[in-house]
mmCIF file of C-alpha atoms and ligand atoms in Angstrom:
data_model
loop_
_atom_site.group_PDB
_atom_site.id
_atom_site.type_symbol
_atom_site.label_atom_id
_atom_site.label_comp_id
_atom_site.label_asym_id
_atom_site.label_seq_id
_atom_site.Cartn_x
_atom_site.Cartn_y
_atom_site.Cartn_z
ATOM 1 C CA MET G 1400 18.134 -31.146 -7.215
ATOM 2 C CA SER G 1401 16.770 -27.774 -8.208
ATOM 3 C CA ARG G 1402 17.844 -25.345 -10.909
ATOM 4 C CA PRO G 1403 20.820 -23.285 -9.813
ATOM 5 C CA ILE G 1404 19.135 -19.926 -10.353
ATOM 6 C CA GLN G 1405 18.362 -17.840 -7.277
ATOM 7 C CA ALA G 1406 17.760 -14.268 -6.214
ATOM 8 C CA ILE G 1407 19.900 -13.430 -3.219
ATOM 9 C CA ILE G 1408 18.261 -10.726 -1.110
ATOM 10 C CA ASP G 1409 20.730 -8.808 1.038
ATOM 11 C CA HIS G 1410 19.153 -7.822 4.364
ATOM 12 C CA SER G 1411 22.036 -5.514 5.306
ATOM 13 C CA ALA G 1412 21.713 -3.621 1.993
ATOM 14 C CA LEU G 1413 18.056 -2.862 2.810
ATOM 15 C CA VAL G 1414 19.067 -1.581 6.245
ATOM 16 C CA HIS G 1415 21.837 0.503 4.666
ATOM 17 C CA ASN G 1416 19.576 2.001 1.984
ATOM 18 C CA LEU G 1417 16.985 2.961 4.602
ATOM 19 C CA SER G 1418 19.733 4.778 6.499
ATOM 20 C CA ILE G 1419 20.550 6.700 3.293
ATOM 21 C CA VAL G 1420 16.890 7.731 2.992
ATOM 22 C CA ARG G 1421 17.038 8.915 6.611
ATOM 23 C CA GLN G 1422 20.056 11.064 5.808
ATOM 24 C CA TYR G 1423 17.966 12.885 3.207
ATOM 25 C CA VAL G 1424 14.926 13.261 5.482
ATOM 26 C CA PRO G 1425 16.097 13.399 9.116
ATOM 27 C CA HIS G 1426 12.874 15.092 10.254
ATOM 28 C CA THR G 1427 10.286 13.423 8.055
ATOM 29 C CA ARG G 1428 8.459 10.158 8.544
ATOM 30 C CA ILE G 1429 9.099 7.411 6.016
ATOM 31 C CA PHE G 1430 6.676 5.016 4.368
ATOM 32 C CA ALA G 1431 8.693 2.125 2.937
ATOM 33 C CA VAL G 1432 6.897 1.193 -0.286
ATOM 34 C CA LEU G 1433 6.385 -2.586 -0.405
ATOM 35 C CA LYS G 1434 4.004 -2.935 -3.349
ATOM 36 C CA ALA G 1435 4.406 -5.767 -5.875
ATOM 37 C CA ASP G 1436 5.842 -8.139 -3.262
ATOM 38 C CA ALA G 1437 8.367 -5.498 -2.225
ATOM 39 C CA TYR G 1438 9.399 -4.844 -5.838
ATOM 40 C CA GLY G 1439 9.955 -8.580 -6.288
ATOM 41 C CA HIS G 1440 12.142 -8.959 -3.185
ATOM 42 C CA GLY G 1441 9.619 -10.748 -0.937
ATOM 43 C CA LEU G 1442 7.168 -8.945 1.347
ATOM 44 C CA LEU G 1443 7.815 -10.278 4.832
ATOM 45 C CA HIS G 1444 11.593 -10.520 4.711
ATOM 46 C CA THR G 1445 11.813 -7.026 3.291
ATOM 47 C CA ALA G 1446 9.458 -5.681 5.961
ATOM 48 C CA ASN G 1447 11.551 -7.421 8.592
ATOM 49 C CA ALA G 1448 14.744 -5.733 7.379
ATOM 50 C CA LEU G 1449 12.934 -2.378 7.428
ATOM 51 C CA LYS G 1450 11.028 -2.999 10.650
ATOM 52 C CA ASN G 1451 12.060 0.292 12.282
ATOM 53 C CA VAL G 1452 10.571 2.394 9.492
ATOM 54 C CA ASP G 1453 7.642 4.710 10.337
ATOM 55 C CA GLY G 1454 5.142 3.036 8.015
ATOM 56 C CA PHE G 1455 4.606 0.723 5.059
ATOM 57 C CA ALA G 1456 2.807 1.556 1.817
ATOM 58 C CA LEU G 1457 1.506 -0.844 -0.820
ATOM 59 C CA LEU G 1458 -1.583 -1.451 -2.958
ATOM 60 C CA GLU G 1459 -2.510 -5.053 -2.284
ATOM 61 C CA LEU G 1460 -5.048 -5.478 0.510
ATOM 62 C CA ASP G 1461 -4.117 -9.112 1.176
ATOM 63 C CA ALA G 1462 -0.455 -8.168 1.574
ATOM 64 C CA ALA G 1463 -1.395 -5.286 3.905
ATOM 65 C CA ILE G 1464 -3.350 -7.717 6.076
ATOM 66 C CA THR G 1465 -0.419 -10.130 6.010
ATOM 67 C CA LEU G 1466 1.834 -7.366 7.353
ATOM 68 C CA ARG G 1467 -0.586 -6.384 10.090
ATOM 69 C CA THR G 1468 -1.130 -10.017 11.074
ATOM 70 C CA ALA G 1469 2.636 -10.484 11.234
ATOM 71 C CA GLY G 1470 2.605 -7.970 14.070
ATOM 72 C CA TYR G 1471 3.734 -4.681 12.527
ATOM 73 C CA GLN G 1472 2.167 -1.830 14.491
ATOM 74 C CA GLN G 1473 3.030 1.149 12.301
ATOM 75 C CA PRO G 1474 0.685 2.737 9.727
ATOM 76 C CA ILE G 1475 0.107 0.570 6.638
ATOM 77 C CA LEU G 1476 -1.137 2.668 3.728
ATOM 78 C CA LEU G 1477 -3.125 1.352 0.746
ATOM 79 C CA LEU G 1478 -1.953 3.487 -2.170
ATOM 80 C CA GLU G 1479 -5.002 2.926 -4.388
ATOM 81 C CA GLY G 1480 -7.482 2.724 -1.548
ATOM 82 C CA PHE G 1481 -10.432 0.331 -1.676
ATOM 83 C CA PHE G 1482 -12.734 -0.991 -4.384
ATOM 84 C CA SER G 1483 -15.751 -2.171 -2.378
ATOM 85 C CA THR G 1484 -17.585 -1.711 0.907
ATOM 86 C CA MET G 1485 -16.344 -5.100 2.011
ATOM 87 C CA GLU G 1486 -12.783 -3.855 1.709
ATOM 88 C CA ILE G 1487 -13.588 -0.860 3.905
ATOM 89 C CA ALA G 1488 -14.637 -3.274 6.647
ATOM 90 C CA LEU G 1489 -11.273 -5.039 6.373
ATOM 91 C CA ILE G 1490 -9.434 -1.716 6.423
ATOM 92 C CA GLU G 1491 -11.187 -0.903 9.685
ATOM 93 C CA GLN G 1492 -10.682 -4.362 11.143
ATOM 94 C CA TYR G 1493 -6.937 -4.364 10.462
ATOM 95 C CA GLN G 1494 -6.473 -0.660 11.195
ATOM 96 C CA LEU G 1495 -5.050 0.101 7.771
ATOM 97 C CA SER G 1496 -4.750 3.597 6.301
ATOM 98 C CA THR G 1497 -6.246 4.254 2.914
ATOM 99 C CA VAL G 1498 -5.843 6.632 0.022
ATOM 100 C CA ILE G 1499 -9.015 8.249 -1.267
ATOM 101 C CA HIS G 1500 -8.575 9.452 -4.825
ATOM 102 C CA HIS G 1501 -12.072 9.507 -6.310
ATOM 103 C CA PRO G 1502 -15.504 10.876 -5.257
ATOM 104 C CA GLU G 1503 -16.915 7.329 -5.572
ATOM 105 C CA GLN G 1504 -14.627 6.245 -2.748
ATOM 106 C CA VAL G 1505 -15.789 9.173 -0.644
ATOM 107 C CA SER G 1506 -19.422 8.084 -0.955
ATOM 108 C CA MET G 1507 -18.550 4.455 -0.346
ATOM 109 C CA LEU G 1508 -16.766 5.455 2.845
ATOM 110 C CA THR G 1509 -19.385 7.851 4.168
ATOM 111 C CA ASP G 1510 -22.128 5.265 3.444
ATOM 112 C CA SER G 1511 -20.244 2.570 5.336
ATOM 113 C CA GLN G 1512 -20.591 1.478 8.938
ATOM 114 C CA SER G 1513 -16.868 1.848 9.537
ATOM 115 C CA ARG G 1514 -15.342 4.119 12.106
ATOM 116 C CA LYS G 1515 -12.123 6.021 12.575
ATOM 117 C CA ILE G 1516 -10.056 5.155 9.540
ATOM 118 C CA ASP G 1517 -6.914 7.154 8.712
ATOM 119 C CA ILE G 1518 -7.269 8.538 5.225
ATOM 120 C CA PHE G 1519 -4.837 10.046 2.747
ATOM 121 C CA ILE G 1520 -6.665 12.273 0.298
ATOM 122 C CA LYS G 1521 -4.823 12.153 -3.007
ATOM 123 C CA VAL G 1522 -4.849 15.228 -5.188
ATOM 124 C CA ASN G 1523 -4.155 15.232 -8.901
ATOM 125 C CA THR G 1524 -1.650 18.042 -9.399
ATOM 126 C CA GLY G 1525 -0.818 17.261 -13.013
ATOM 127 C CA MET G 1526 0.172 13.627 -13.422
ATOM 128 C CA ASN G 1527 -3.428 12.763 -14.344
ATOM 129 C CA ARG G 1528 -3.235 9.244 -13.021
ATOM 130 C CA LEU G 1529 -4.991 9.121 -9.629
ATOM 131 C CA GLY G 1530 -6.298 11.941 -7.506
ATOM 132 C CA LEU G 1531 -9.121 14.372 -6.938
ATOM 133 C CA SER G 1532 -9.015 17.516 -9.013
ATOM 134 C CA PRO G 1533 -8.128 20.712 -7.168
ATOM 135 C CA LYS G 1534 -11.761 21.740 -7.717
ATOM 136 C CA GLN G 1535 -13.164 18.610 -6.066
ATOM 137 C CA LEU G 1536 -10.892 18.808 -3.038
ATOM 138 C CA PRO G 1537 -12.704 21.389 -0.841
ATOM 139 C CA GLN G 1538 -16.022 19.526 -1.112
ATOM 140 C CA VAL G 1539 -14.440 16.211 -0.280
ATOM 141 C CA ILE G 1540 -12.600 17.634 2.700
ATOM 142 C CA GLN G 1541 -15.838 19.139 3.944
ATOM 143 C CA LYS G 1542 -17.573 15.758 3.632
ATOM 144 C CA LEU G 1543 -14.795 13.936 5.429
ATOM 145 C CA THR G 1544 -14.105 16.267 8.355
ATOM 146 C CA ASN G 1545 -15.992 15.730 11.601
ATOM 147 C CA ASN G 1546 -17.203 12.482 10.200
ATOM 148 C CA GLN G 1547 -17.422 9.290 12.244
ATOM 149 C CA GLN G 1548 -15.778 7.206 9.517
ATOM 150 C CA VAL G 1549 -12.604 9.280 9.526
ATOM 151 C CA LYS G 1550 -9.827 9.553 12.103
ATOM 152 C CA ASN G 1551 -6.920 11.548 10.669
ATOM 153 C CA ILE G 1552 -6.597 13.213 7.290
ATOM 154 C CA THR G 1553 -3.328 13.550 5.368
ATOM 155 C CA LEU G 1554 -3.058 15.217 1.961
ATOM 156 C CA MET G 1555 -1.034 13.581 -0.743
ATOM 157 C CA THR G 1556 0.120 13.892 -4.343
ATOM 158 C CA HIS G 1557 2.548 12.119 -6.687
ATOM 159 C CA PHE G 1558 5.107 13.537 -9.137
ATOM 160 C CA ALA G 1559 5.279 12.480 -12.775
ATOM 161 C CA SER G 1560 8.895 13.436 -13.517
ATOM 162 C CA ALA G 1561 10.987 13.848 -10.380
ATOM 163 C CA ASP G 1562 13.632 11.505 -11.854
ATOM 164 C CA ASP G 1563 14.481 13.655 -14.862
ATOM 165 C CA PRO G 1564 16.843 16.640 -14.471
ATOM 166 C CA HIS G 1565 15.233 18.261 -17.545
ATOM 167 C CA GLU G 1566 11.775 18.213 -15.955
ATOM 168 C CA LYS G 1567 12.364 20.502 -12.981
ATOM 169 C CA ALA G 1568 9.663 22.884 -14.196
ATOM 170 C CA SER G 1569 7.104 20.078 -14.171
ATOM 171 C CA VAL G 1570 7.919 19.169 -10.568
ATOM 172 C CA PHE G 1571 7.718 22.788 -9.443
ATOM 173 C CA ARG G 1572 4.403 23.229 -11.290
ATOM 174 C CA GLN G 1573 2.954 20.232 -9.436
ATOM 175 C CA LEU G 1574 4.436 21.389 -6.134
ATOM 176 C CA GLN G 1575 3.019 24.877 -6.540
ATOM 177 C CA CYS G 1576 -0.388 23.510 -7.495
ATOM 178 C CA PHE G 1577 -0.336 21.359 -4.348
ATOM 179 C CA GLU G 1578 0.702 24.246 -2.120
ATOM 180 C CA VAL G 1579 -1.922 26.606 -3.492
ATOM 181 C CA ILE G 1580 -4.808 24.196 -2.952
ATOM 182 C CA THR G 1581 -3.693 22.843 0.420
ATOM 183 C CA GLU G 1582 -2.337 25.908 2.217
ATOM 184 C CA LYS G 1583 -5.655 26.785 3.825
ATOM 185 C CA TYR G 1584 -5.776 23.398 5.561
ATOM 186 C CA ASN G 1585 -3.659 22.333 8.447
ATOM 187 C CA TYR G 1586 -3.213 18.671 7.553
ATOM 188 C CA PRO G 1587 0.040 16.730 7.283
ATOM 189 C CA CYS G 1588 1.188 16.085 3.711
ATOM 190 C CA SER G 1589 2.988 13.424 1.677
ATOM 191 C CA LEU G 1590 4.479 14.084 -1.754
ATOM 192 C CA ALA G 1591 7.905 12.602 -2.409
ATOM 193 C CA ASN G 1592 8.877 9.281 -4.008
ATOM 194 C CA SER G 1593 12.557 8.235 -4.137
ATOM 195 C CA ALA G 1594 13.494 10.677 -6.896
ATOM 196 C CA ALA G 1595 11.914 13.641 -5.127
ATOM 197 C CA ILE G 1596 13.565 12.636 -1.828
ATOM 198 C CA VAL G 1597 16.968 12.946 -3.509
ATOM 199 C CA ASN G 1598 16.313 15.873 -5.856
ATOM 200 C CA TYR G 1599 13.735 18.094 -4.161
ATOM 201 C CA PRO G 1600 14.126 18.772 -0.421
ATOM 202 C CA GLU G 1601 11.257 21.274 -0.667
ATOM 203 C CA THR G 1602 8.872 18.331 -1.241
ATOM 204 C CA HIS G 1603 9.789 16.339 1.869
ATOM 205 C CA SER G 1604 6.946 17.631 4.058
ATOM 206 C CA ASP G 1605 5.585 15.189 6.703
ATOM 207 C CA TRP G 1606 5.786 11.757 5.070
ATOM 208 C CA VAL G 1607 7.976 10.516 2.186
ATOM 209 C CA ARG G 1608 7.343 7.344 0.168
ATOM 210 C CA PRO G 1609 10.587 5.770 -1.061
ATOM 211 C CA GLY G 1610 10.424 2.567 -3.074
ATOM 212 C CA ILE G 1611 13.159 1.946 -5.625
ATOM 213 C CA MET G 1612 16.007 3.510 -3.634
ATOM 214 C CA LEU G 1613 15.365 1.143 -0.713
ATOM 215 C CA TYR G 1614 16.047 -1.694 -3.131
ATOM 216 C CA GLY G 1615 19.348 -0.120 -4.124
ATOM 217 C CA ALA G 1616 18.583 1.057 -7.650
ATOM 218 C CA SER G 1617 19.010 4.676 -8.624
ATOM 219 C CA PRO G 1618 15.785 6.664 -8.875
ATOM 220 C CA LEU G 1619 17.472 9.268 -11.096
ATOM 221 C CA SER G 1620 18.102 9.110 -14.811
ATOM 222 C CA ASP G 1621 21.417 10.975 -14.504
ATOM 223 C CA LYS G 1622 22.955 9.317 -11.420
ATOM 224 C CA THR G 1623 23.935 5.744 -10.649
ATOM 225 C CA ALA G 1624 23.160 3.877 -7.455
ATOM 226 C CA THR G 1625 26.878 4.096 -6.591
ATOM 227 C CA ASP G 1626 26.763 7.900 -6.996
ATOM 228 C CA LEU G 1627 24.006 7.904 -4.363
ATOM 229 C CA ASN G 1628 25.757 5.394 -2.087
ATOM 230 C CA LEU G 1629 22.931 2.865 -2.500
ATOM 231 C CA LEU G 1630 23.641 -0.876 -2.362
ATOM 232 C CA PRO G 1631 21.874 -3.401 -4.603
ATOM 233 C CA VAL G 1632 19.546 -5.614 -2.573
ATOM 234 C CA MET G 1633 18.715 -8.296 -5.141
ATOM 235 C CA THR G 1634 21.433 -10.281 -6.909
ATOM 236 C CA LEU G 1635 20.051 -12.596 -9.582
ATOM 237 C CA SER G 1636 22.570 -15.357 -10.012
ATOM 238 C CA SER G 1637 22.763 -18.721 -11.709
ATOM 239 C CA LYS G 1638 25.345 -21.141 -13.043
ATOM 240 C CA ILE G 1639 26.852 -22.452 -16.258
ATOM 241 C CA ILE G 1640 25.067 -25.755 -16.994
ATOM 242 C CA ALA G 1641 26.664 -26.564 -20.387
ATOM 243 C CA ILE G 1642 29.753 -25.578 -22.373
ATOM 244 C CA HIS G 1643 30.217 -25.822 -26.144
ATOM 245 C CA ASP G 1644 33.106 -25.194 -28.524
ATOM 246 C CA LEU G 1645 31.922 -23.565 -31.732
ATOM 247 C CA GLU G 1646 33.556 -23.455 -35.141
ATOM 248 C CA ALA G 1647 33.376 -20.365 -37.309
ATOM 249 C CA GLY G 1648 29.891 -20.260 -38.831
ATOM 250 C CA ASP G 1649 28.154 -22.178 -36.024
ATOM 251 C CA LYS G 1650 24.984 -20.597 -34.728
ATOM 252 C CA VAL G 1651 23.514 -20.369 -31.239
ATOM 253 C CA GLY G 1652 19.974 -20.726 -29.954
ATOM 254 C CA TYR G 1653 16.577 -20.053 -31.521
ATOM 255 C CA HIS G 1654 16.754 -18.848 -35.115
ATOM 256 C CA GLY G 1655 20.524 -19.032 -34.865
ATOM 257 C CA LEU G 1656 20.454 -15.378 -33.976
ATOM 258 C CA PHE G 1657 24.123 -15.371 -33.001
ATOM 259 C CA LYS G 1658 26.703 -16.701 -35.468
ATOM 260 C CA ALA G 1659 30.325 -17.347 -34.500
ATOM 261 C CA ASP G 1660 32.862 -15.559 -36.708
ATOM 262 C CA TYR G 1661 35.720 -17.656 -35.347
ATOM 263 C CA ARG G 1662 36.321 -20.636 -33.058
ATOM 264 C CA MET G 1663 34.969 -19.811 -29.663
ATOM 265 C CA ARG G 1664 33.713 -21.332 -26.440
ATOM 266 C CA ILE G 1665 30.263 -20.552 -25.087
ATOM 267 C CA GLY G 1666 28.376 -21.343 -21.892
ATOM 268 C CA ILE G 1667 24.698 -22.027 -21.318
ATOM 269 C CA VAL G 1668 23.242 -20.455 -18.155
ATOM 270 C CA ALA G 1669 20.101 -21.595 -16.330
ATOM 271 C CA CYS G 1670 18.162 -18.337 -16.583
ATOM 272 C CA GLY G 1671 15.537 -17.382 -19.119
ATOM 273 C CA TYR G 1672 12.594 -15.133 -19.677
ATOM 274 C CA ALA G 1673 10.350 -17.410 -17.600
ATOM 275 C CA ASP G 1674 12.577 -16.416 -14.679
ATOM 276 C CA GLY G 1675 11.983 -12.747 -15.415
ATOM 277 C CA TYR G 1676 15.129 -12.066 -17.441
ATOM 278 C CA PRO G 1677 14.137 -9.829 -20.382
ATOM 279 C CA ARG G 1678 13.787 -11.797 -23.638
ATOM 280 C CA HIS G 1679 14.585 -9.021 -26.059
ATOM 281 C CA VAL G 1680 18.040 -7.929 -24.846
ATOM 282 C CA PRO G 1681 20.640 -8.000 -27.644
ATOM 283 C CA THR G 1682 23.900 -9.874 -28.032
ATOM 284 C CA GLY G 1683 26.451 -7.942 -26.004
ATOM 285 C CA THR G 1684 24.288 -7.420 -22.927
ATOM 286 C CA PRO G 1685 26.725 -7.689 -20.004
ATOM 287 C CA VAL G 1686 26.828 -10.580 -17.522
ATOM 288 C CA LEU G 1687 29.239 -11.284 -14.694
ATOM 289 C CA ILE G 1688 30.971 -14.670 -15.082
ATOM 290 C CA ASN G 1689 33.277 -15.674 -12.233
ATOM 291 C CA ASN G 1690 33.316 -11.987 -11.298
ATOM 292 C CA GLN G 1691 34.519 -11.014 -14.770
ATOM 293 C CA ARG G 1692 32.426 -9.011 -17.174
ATOM 294 C CA GLY G 1693 31.303 -11.022 -20.178
ATOM 295 C CA ARG G 1694 28.503 -10.855 -22.683
ATOM 296 C CA LEU G 1695 25.270 -12.564 -23.610
ATOM 297 C CA LEU G 1696 24.890 -14.162 -27.055
ATOM 298 C CA GLY G 1697 21.808 -14.573 -29.249
ATOM 299 C CA ARG G 1698 18.202 -15.017 -28.225
ATOM 300 C CA VAL G 1699 17.247 -15.514 -24.566
ATOM 301 C CA SER G 1700 15.132 -18.701 -24.280
ATOM 302 C CA MET G 1701 12.431 -19.457 -21.759
ATOM 303 C CA ASP G 1702 14.789 -21.227 -19.343
ATOM 304 C CA MET G 1703 18.308 -20.576 -20.610
ATOM 305 C CA LEU G 1704 20.612 -18.064 -22.167
ATOM 306 C CA ALA G 1705 24.014 -18.276 -23.852
ATOM 307 C CA ILE G 1706 27.184 -16.414 -22.888
ATOM 308 C CA ASP G 1707 30.560 -15.865 -24.491
ATOM 309 C CA LEU G 1708 33.387 -17.569 -22.578
ATOM 310 C CA THR G 1709 36.111 -15.953 -24.702
ATOM 311 C CA GLY G 1710 38.645 -14.468 -22.332
ATOM 312 C CA ILE G 1711 37.012 -15.915 -19.222
ATOM 313 C CA GLU G 1712 39.847 -17.772 -17.495
ATOM 314 C CA ASN G 1713 39.231 -21.455 -16.695
ATOM 315 C CA ALA G 1714 35.469 -21.246 -17.138
ATOM 316 C CA LYS G 1715 33.847 -24.552 -16.204
ATOM 317 C CA LEU G 1716 30.494 -26.163 -15.473
ATOM 318 C CA GLY G 1717 28.912 -24.821 -12.303
ATOM 319 C CA ASP G 1718 30.666 -21.456 -12.446
ATOM 320 C CA PRO G 1719 28.530 -18.625 -11.075
ATOM 321 C CA VAL G 1720 26.965 -16.072 -13.387
ATOM 322 C CA VAL G 1721 25.402 -12.866 -12.068
ATOM 323 C CA LEU G 1722 22.649 -11.494 -14.290
ATOM 324 C CA TRP G 1723 22.106 -8.364 -12.189
ATOM 325 C CA GLY G 1724 22.812 -7.135 -8.677
ATOM 326 C CA LYS G 1725 26.151 -6.971 -6.899
ATOM 327 C CA GLY G 1726 28.794 -6.093 -9.496
ATOM 328 C CA MET G 1727 26.258 -5.784 -12.324
ATOM 329 C CA PRO G 1728 23.869 -2.853 -11.830
ATOM 330 C CA VAL G 1729 20.254 -3.692 -12.681
ATOM 331 C CA GLU G 1730 19.977 -0.249 -14.286
ATOM 332 C CA GLU G 1731 22.584 -1.305 -16.842
ATOM 333 C CA ILE G 1732 20.578 -4.393 -17.818
ATOM 334 C CA ALA G 1733 17.442 -2.221 -17.911
ATOM 335 C CA THR G 1734 19.138 0.028 -20.463
ATOM 336 C CA TYR G 1735 19.934 -2.945 -22.722
ATOM 337 C CA ALA G 1736 16.357 -4.175 -22.274
ATOM 338 C CA GLU G 1737 14.960 -0.685 -22.980
ATOM 339 C CA THR G 1738 13.030 -0.775 -19.730
ATOM 340 C CA SER G 1739 13.445 0.372 -16.122
ATOM 341 C CA SER G 1740 15.061 -1.287 -13.120
ATOM 342 C CA TYR G 1741 11.570 -1.283 -11.564
ATOM 343 C CA GLU G 1742 10.212 -3.581 -14.267
ATOM 344 C CA LEU G 1743 13.117 -6.008 -14.044
ATOM 345 C CA LEU G 1744 13.000 -6.256 -10.244
ATOM 346 C CA CYS G 1745 9.252 -6.674 -9.862
ATOM 347 C CA GLY G 1746 9.161 -8.976 -12.889
ATOM 348 C CA LEU G 1747 11.299 -11.600 -11.201
ATOM 349 C CA ALA G 1748 9.294 -14.795 -11.606
ATOM 350 C CA ALA G 1749 7.706 -16.621 -8.690
ATOM 351 C CA ARG G 1750 9.622 -19.777 -9.642
ATOM 352 C CA VAL G 1751 12.949 -18.156 -8.700
ATOM 353 C CA ASP G 1752 13.899 -18.897 -5.097
ATOM 354 C CA ARG G 1753 14.594 -15.831 -2.980
ATOM 355 C CA LYS G 1754 17.397 -16.480 -0.569
ATOM 356 C CA PHE G 1755 17.646 -14.019 2.297
ATOM 357 C CA LEU G 1756 21.107 -13.391 3.655
ATOM 358 C CA LYS G 1757 21.960 -11.176 6.618
ATOM 359 C CA SER G 1758 24.739 -9.734 4.508
ATOM 360 C CA PHE G 1759 26.198 -10.532 1.122
HETATM 361 C C1 LIG J 1116 5.292 3.258 -6.203
HETATM 362 C C2 LIG J 1116 4.972 4.514 -5.529
HETATM 363 C C3 LIG J 1116 5.956 5.198 -4.787
HETATM 364 C C4 LIG J 1116 7.406 4.770 -4.745
HETATM 365 O O1 LIG J 1116 8.045 5.240 -5.904
HETATM 366 P P1 LIG J 1116 9.631 5.024 -6.123
HETATM 367 O O2 LIG J 1116 9.889 5.735 -7.407
HETATM 368 O O3 LIG J 1116 9.829 3.556 -6.239
HETATM 369 O O4 LIG J 1116 10.302 5.616 -4.962
HETATM 370 C C5 LIG J 1116 5.567 6.328 -4.091
HETATM 371 N N1 LIG J 1116 4.288 6.768 -4.147
HETATM 372 C C6 LIG J 1116 3.334 6.144 -4.860
HETATM 373 C C7 LIG J 1116 1.958 6.699 -4.875
HETATM 374 C C8 LIG J 1116 3.640 5.007 -5.581
HETATM 375 O O5 LIG J 1116 2.687 4.407 -6.300
#
């Protein structure tokens, strides 16, 4: 028998969320972002649900090769590009597309024996993470045009703050920077992540790169997934594996962090920080017990956590508990954990079984 914890991955929610992206960008091609094992959802099943998308984007070369070998024909873009000449050979062999964000990569590519690779030249327009400076760009483009190693060129940038309604000026500064330095070229462009897809139609251009919204979490700080008609894809669920009746003064878990003020009943759930549930959430963090909202108590352990069964009708061993997902937005748990939905989803531990359902 295995532990009752599992992550249910809802195939139909992925299909639905992709259709929402398409409503925002009816005339733009879409890269579904599948990095970090599809944000913790599982690479191949997620790709399968999104198989009609125009392309896939990720950073891990082995995962890109896995996708190509699985038979996907569309462009597969490596978002950080390559780190060695050997990787360039694999990019050519598997017909992957690659970002180029640094002059070192330009030399590596032009010194290589490879031919006809699709490249995405990334420009740093103000985020100061990856990308060539606007000053470096013309030289690099000159080096890479009419060059046997290169097939098609696309220009690309990434926004630092498209999720924050108070940061509009920052997005428009980056957008303007991009437009000024790229207008003299006639290459296709790619700028928008999920937040920019929703908030900034002027950034849609030729290719968009949604990640988080495909997984059904809101990309915006001021709107919920429900506001955007997105459906949660991952539901992390487990079961009550023990029940205890406490007297006033009894304590729960490590360091007795929670102390009962009155007689109460608690449940122990098979889910802990080694499963990817955040350790530092406080007492009061919401959980869904038998479809009723309840609360977590005390310190989350490695493999278990405690919940309050006060007011939960007929709670018994084996009852289902949803930690996040359907009925319990992951963004809400992220707020209690002082982190983002991204971190919770892609932090789901490998030991948690993913169960793929056609619909849920
Ligand atoms: C992760 C990533 C995305 C997707 O971002 P979301 O906010 O999840 O939509 C897009 N572009 C790049 C370069 C990324 O690294």
